[in-house]
PDB file of C-alpha atoms in Angstrom:
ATOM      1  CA  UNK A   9       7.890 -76.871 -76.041  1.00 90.00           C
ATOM      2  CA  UNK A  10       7.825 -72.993 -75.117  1.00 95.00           C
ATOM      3  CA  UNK A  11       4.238 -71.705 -74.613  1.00 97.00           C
ATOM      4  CA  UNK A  12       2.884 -68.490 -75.294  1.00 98.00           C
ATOM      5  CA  UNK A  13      -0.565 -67.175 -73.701  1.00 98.00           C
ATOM      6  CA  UNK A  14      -2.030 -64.453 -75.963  1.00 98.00           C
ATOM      7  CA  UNK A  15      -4.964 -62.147 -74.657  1.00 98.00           C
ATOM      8  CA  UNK A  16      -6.394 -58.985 -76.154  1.00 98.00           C
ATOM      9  CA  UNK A  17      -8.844 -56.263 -75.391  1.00 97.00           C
ATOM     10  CA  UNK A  18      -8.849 -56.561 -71.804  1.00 97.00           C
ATOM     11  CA  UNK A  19     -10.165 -52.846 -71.311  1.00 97.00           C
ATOM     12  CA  UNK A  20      -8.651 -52.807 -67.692  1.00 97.00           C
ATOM     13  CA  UNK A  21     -10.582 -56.330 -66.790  1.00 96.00           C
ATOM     14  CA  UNK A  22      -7.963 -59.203 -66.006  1.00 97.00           C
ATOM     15  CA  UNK A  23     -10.534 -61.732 -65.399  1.00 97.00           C
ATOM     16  CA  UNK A  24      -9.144 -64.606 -62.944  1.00 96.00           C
ATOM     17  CA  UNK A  25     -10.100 -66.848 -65.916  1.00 96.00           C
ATOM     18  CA  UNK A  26      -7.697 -65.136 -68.284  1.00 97.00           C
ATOM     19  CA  UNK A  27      -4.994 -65.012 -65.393  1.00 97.00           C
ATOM     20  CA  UNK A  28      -5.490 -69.451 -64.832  1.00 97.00           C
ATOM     21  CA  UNK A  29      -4.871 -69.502 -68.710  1.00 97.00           C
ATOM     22  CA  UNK A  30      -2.172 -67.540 -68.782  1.00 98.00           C
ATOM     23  CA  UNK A  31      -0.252 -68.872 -65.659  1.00 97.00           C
ATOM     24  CA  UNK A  32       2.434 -71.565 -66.569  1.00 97.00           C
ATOM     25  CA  UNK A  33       3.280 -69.789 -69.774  1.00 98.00           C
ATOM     26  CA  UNK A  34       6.943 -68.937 -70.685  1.00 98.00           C
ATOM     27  CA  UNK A  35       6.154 -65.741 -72.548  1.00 98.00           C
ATOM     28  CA  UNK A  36       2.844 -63.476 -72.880  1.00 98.00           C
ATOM     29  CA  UNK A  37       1.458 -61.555 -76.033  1.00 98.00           C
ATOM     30  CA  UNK A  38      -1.221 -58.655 -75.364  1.00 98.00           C
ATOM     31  CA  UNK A  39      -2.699 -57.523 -78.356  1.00 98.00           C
ATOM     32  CA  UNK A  40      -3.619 -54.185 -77.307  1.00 97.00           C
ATOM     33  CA  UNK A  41      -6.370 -52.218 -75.686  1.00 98.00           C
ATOM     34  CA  UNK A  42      -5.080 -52.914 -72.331  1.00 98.00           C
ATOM     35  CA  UNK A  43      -6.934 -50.481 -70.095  1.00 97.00           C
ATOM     36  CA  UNK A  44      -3.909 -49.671 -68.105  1.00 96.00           C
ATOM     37  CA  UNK A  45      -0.650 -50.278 -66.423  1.00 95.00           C
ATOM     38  CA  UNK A  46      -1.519 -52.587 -63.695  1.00 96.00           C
ATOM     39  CA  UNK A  47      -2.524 -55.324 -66.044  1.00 97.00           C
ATOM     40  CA  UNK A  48       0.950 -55.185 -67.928  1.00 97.00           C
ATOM     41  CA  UNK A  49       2.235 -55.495 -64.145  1.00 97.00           C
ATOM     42  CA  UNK A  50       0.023 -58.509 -63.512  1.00 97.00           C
ATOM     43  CA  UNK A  51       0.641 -60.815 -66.363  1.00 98.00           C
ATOM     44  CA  UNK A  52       4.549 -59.495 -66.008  1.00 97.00           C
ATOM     45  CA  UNK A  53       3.818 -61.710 -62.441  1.00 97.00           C
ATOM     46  CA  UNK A  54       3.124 -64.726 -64.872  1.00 98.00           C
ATOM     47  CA  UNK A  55       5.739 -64.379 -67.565  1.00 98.00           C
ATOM     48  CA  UNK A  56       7.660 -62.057 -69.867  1.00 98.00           C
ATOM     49  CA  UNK A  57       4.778 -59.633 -71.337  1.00 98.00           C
ATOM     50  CA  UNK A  58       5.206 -58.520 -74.967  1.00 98.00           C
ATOM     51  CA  UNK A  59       2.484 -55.983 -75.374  1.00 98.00           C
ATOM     52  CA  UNK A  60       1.415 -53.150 -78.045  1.00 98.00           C
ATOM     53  CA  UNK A  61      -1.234 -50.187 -77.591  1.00 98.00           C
ATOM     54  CA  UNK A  62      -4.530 -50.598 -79.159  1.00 98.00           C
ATOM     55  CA  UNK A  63      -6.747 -47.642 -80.330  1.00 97.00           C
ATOM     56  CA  UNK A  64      -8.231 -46.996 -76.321  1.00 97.00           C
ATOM     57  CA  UNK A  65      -5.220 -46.773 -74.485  1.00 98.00           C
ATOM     58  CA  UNK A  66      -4.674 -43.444 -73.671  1.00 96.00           C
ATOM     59  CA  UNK A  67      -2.455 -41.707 -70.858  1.00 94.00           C
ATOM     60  CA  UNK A  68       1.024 -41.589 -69.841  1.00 95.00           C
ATOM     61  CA  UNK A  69       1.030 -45.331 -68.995  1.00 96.00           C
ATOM     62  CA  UNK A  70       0.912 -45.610 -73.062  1.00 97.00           C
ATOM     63  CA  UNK A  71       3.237 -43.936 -74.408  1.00 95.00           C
ATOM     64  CA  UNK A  72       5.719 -46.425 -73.326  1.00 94.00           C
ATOM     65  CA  UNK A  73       3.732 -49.447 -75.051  1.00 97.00           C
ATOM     66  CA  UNK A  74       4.710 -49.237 -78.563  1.00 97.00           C
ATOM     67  CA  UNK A  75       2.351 -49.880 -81.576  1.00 97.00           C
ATOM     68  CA  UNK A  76       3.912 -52.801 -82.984  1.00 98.00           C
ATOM     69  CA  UNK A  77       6.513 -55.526 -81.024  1.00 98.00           C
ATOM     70  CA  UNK A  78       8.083 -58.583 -82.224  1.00 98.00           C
ATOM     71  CA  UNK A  79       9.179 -61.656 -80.090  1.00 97.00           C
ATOM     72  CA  UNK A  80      11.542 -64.209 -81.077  1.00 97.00           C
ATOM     73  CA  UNK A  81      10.093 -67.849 -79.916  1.00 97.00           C
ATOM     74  CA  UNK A  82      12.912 -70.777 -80.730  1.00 94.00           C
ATOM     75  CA  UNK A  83      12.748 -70.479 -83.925  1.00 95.00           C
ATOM     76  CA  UNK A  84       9.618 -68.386 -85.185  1.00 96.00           C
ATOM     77  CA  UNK A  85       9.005 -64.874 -84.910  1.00 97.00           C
ATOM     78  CA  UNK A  86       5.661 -63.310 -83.927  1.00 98.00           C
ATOM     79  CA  UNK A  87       4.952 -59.838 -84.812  1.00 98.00           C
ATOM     80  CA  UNK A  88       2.415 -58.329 -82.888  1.00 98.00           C
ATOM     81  CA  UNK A  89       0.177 -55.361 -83.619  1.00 98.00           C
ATOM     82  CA  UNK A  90      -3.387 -54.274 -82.186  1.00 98.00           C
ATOM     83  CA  UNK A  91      -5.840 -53.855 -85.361  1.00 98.00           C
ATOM     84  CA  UNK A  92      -4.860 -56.219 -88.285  1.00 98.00           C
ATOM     85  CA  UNK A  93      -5.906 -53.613 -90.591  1.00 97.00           C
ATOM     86  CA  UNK A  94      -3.092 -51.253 -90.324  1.00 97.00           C
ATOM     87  CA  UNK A  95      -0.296 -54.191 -90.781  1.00 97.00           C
ATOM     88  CA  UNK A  96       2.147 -52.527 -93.310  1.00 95.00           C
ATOM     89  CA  UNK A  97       4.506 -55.261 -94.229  1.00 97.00           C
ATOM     90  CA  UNK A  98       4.132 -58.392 -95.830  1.00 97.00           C
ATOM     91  CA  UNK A  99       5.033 -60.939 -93.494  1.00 97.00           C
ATOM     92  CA  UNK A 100       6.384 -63.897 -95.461  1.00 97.00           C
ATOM     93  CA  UNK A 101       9.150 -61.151 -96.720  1.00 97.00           C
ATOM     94  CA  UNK A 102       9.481 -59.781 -93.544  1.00 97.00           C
ATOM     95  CA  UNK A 103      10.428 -63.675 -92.088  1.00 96.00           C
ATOM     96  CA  UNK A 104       7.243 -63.498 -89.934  1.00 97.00           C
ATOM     97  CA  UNK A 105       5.309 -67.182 -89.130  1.00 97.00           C
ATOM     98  CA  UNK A 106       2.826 -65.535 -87.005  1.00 98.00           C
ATOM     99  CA  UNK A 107       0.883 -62.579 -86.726  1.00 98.00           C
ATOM    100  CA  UNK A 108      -1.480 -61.498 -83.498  1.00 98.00           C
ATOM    101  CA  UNK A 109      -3.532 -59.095 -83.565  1.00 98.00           C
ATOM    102  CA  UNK A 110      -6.874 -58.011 -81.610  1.00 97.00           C
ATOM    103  CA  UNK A 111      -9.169 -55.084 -81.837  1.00 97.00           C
ATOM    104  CA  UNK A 112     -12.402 -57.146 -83.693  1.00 96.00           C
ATOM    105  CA  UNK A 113     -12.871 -59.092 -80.167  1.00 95.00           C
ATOM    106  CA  UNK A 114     -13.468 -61.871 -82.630  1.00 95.00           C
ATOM    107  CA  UNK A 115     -11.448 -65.099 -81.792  1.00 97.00           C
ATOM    108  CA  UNK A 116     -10.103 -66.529 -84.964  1.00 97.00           C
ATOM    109  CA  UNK A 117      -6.982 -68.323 -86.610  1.00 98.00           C
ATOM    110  CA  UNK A 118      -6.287 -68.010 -89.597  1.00 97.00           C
ATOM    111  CA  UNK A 119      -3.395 -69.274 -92.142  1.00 97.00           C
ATOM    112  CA  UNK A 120      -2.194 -67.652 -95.362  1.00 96.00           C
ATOM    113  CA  UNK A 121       0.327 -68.072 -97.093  1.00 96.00           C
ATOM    114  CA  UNK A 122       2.102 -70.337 -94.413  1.00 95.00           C
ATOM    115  CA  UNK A 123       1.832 -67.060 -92.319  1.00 97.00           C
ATOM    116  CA  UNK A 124      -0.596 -68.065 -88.598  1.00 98.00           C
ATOM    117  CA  UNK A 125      -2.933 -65.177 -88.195  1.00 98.00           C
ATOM    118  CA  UNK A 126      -4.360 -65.209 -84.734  1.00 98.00           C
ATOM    119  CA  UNK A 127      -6.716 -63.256 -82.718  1.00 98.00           C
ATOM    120  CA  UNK A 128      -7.676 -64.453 -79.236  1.00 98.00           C
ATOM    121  CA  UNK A 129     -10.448 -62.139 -79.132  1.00 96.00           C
ATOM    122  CA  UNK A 130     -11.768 -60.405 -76.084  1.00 96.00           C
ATOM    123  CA  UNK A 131     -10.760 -61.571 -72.731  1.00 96.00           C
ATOM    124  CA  UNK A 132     -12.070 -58.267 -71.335  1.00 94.00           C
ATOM    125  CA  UNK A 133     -15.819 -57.224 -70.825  1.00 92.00           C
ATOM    126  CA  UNK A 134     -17.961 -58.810 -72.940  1.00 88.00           C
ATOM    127  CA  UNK A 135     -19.338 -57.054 -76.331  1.00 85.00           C
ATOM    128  CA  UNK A 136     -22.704 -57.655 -78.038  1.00 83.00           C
ATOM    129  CA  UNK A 137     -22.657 -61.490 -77.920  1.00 87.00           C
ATOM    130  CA  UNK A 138     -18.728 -62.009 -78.702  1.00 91.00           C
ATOM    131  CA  UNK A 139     -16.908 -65.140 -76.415  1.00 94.00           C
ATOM    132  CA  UNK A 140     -14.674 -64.374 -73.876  1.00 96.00           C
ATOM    133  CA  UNK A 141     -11.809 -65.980 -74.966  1.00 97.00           C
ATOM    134  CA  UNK A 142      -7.866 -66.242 -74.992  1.00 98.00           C
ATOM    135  CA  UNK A 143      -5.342 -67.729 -77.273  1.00 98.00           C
ATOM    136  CA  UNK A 144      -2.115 -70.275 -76.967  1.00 98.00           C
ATOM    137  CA  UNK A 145       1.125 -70.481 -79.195  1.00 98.00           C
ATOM    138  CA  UNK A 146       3.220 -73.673 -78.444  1.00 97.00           C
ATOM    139  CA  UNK A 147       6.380 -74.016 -80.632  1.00 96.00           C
ATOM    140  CA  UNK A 148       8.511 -76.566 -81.749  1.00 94.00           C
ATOM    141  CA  UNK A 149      11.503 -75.459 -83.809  1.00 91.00           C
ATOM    142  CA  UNK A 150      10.379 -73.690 -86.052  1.00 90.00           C
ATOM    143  CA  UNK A 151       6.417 -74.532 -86.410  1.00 92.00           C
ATOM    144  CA  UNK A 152       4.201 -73.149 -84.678  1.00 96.00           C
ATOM    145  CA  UNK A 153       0.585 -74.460 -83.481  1.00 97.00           C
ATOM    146  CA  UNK A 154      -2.254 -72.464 -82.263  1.00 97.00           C
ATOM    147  CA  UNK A 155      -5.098 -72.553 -80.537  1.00 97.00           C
ATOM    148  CA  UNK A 156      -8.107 -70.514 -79.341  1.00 97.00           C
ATOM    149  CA  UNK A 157      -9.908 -70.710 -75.321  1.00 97.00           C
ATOM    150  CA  UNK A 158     -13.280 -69.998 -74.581  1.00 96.00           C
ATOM    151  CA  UNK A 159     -13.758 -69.032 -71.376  1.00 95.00           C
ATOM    152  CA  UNK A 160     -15.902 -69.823 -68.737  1.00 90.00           C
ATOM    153  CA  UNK A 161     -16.794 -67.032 -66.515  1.00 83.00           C
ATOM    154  CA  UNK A 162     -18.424 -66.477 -63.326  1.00 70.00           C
ATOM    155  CA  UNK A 163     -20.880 -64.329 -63.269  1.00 57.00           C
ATOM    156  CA  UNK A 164     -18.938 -62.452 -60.272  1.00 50.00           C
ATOM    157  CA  UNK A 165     -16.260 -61.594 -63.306  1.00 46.00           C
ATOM    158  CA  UNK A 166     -18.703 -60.858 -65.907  1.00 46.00           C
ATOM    159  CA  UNK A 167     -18.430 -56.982 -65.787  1.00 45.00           C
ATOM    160  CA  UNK A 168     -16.359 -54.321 -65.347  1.00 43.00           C
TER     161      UNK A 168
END
């Protein structure tokens, strides 16, 4: 049963937290707002990373992370895009079962019209009084289940 680790909005802050998650995963999602290169390069230590650019990351690192990717998993596809808002397809035409997004830096999961919305929140410094939190995919064929991590942090990890 393939597993896929999905983080978000880690505004240059890997926490070790997010990292033991993540580890043992055979592919990675990042929903955007990275914070830089080196964390593509340290969850690419983990697994394959499928990332997109959210609305802060800026620089030359960037412009090679695309706005929207898709990943093949067995047999469900995952398209993946940083602020829900600006999805422009409709997914159950476009053969989508899941879509994961991040920007709020509100966990949720969501299902419409047999489509899985999910949003592992903010795994990154912590906002107002949002979790910390990260997300899991595990597949089987071609369903999909979901679920979403709080985490527990040190307070050595708390800021960045």
């Amino acid at each position: 049963m393939p597993r896929v680790g999905v983080i978000s909005d880690t505004h240059g802050l890997l926490r070790p937290e997010a990292t033991a998650f993540l580890r043992g995963s055979d592919f990675i999602v990042h929903a955007g707002d990275i914070g830089g290169g080196n964390i593509l390069k340290e969850l690419g230590a983990l697994a394959p990373v499928t990332a997109v650019r959210g609305n802060n990351d800026k620089g030359p690192w960037a412009e090679a992370v695309s706005q929207t990717e898709v990943l093949q998993v067995g047999e469900v596809f995952i398209y993946v895009l940083h602020n829900l808002a600006e999805l422009d397809l409709d997914p159950v035409a476009a053969g989508f079962q899941v879509i994961v997004s991040g920007h709020s830096h509100q966990p949720s999961i969501e299902k419409r019209d047999g489509v899985l919305y999910v949003n592992p929140g903010s795994s990154g410094p912590r906002r107002f009084k949002l979790p910390i939190a990260v997300a899991e995919l595990q597949v089987v064929g071609d369903s999909v289940k979901a679920q979403v991590v709080e985490l527990e942090v040190s307070s050595a990890s708390t800021s960045a």
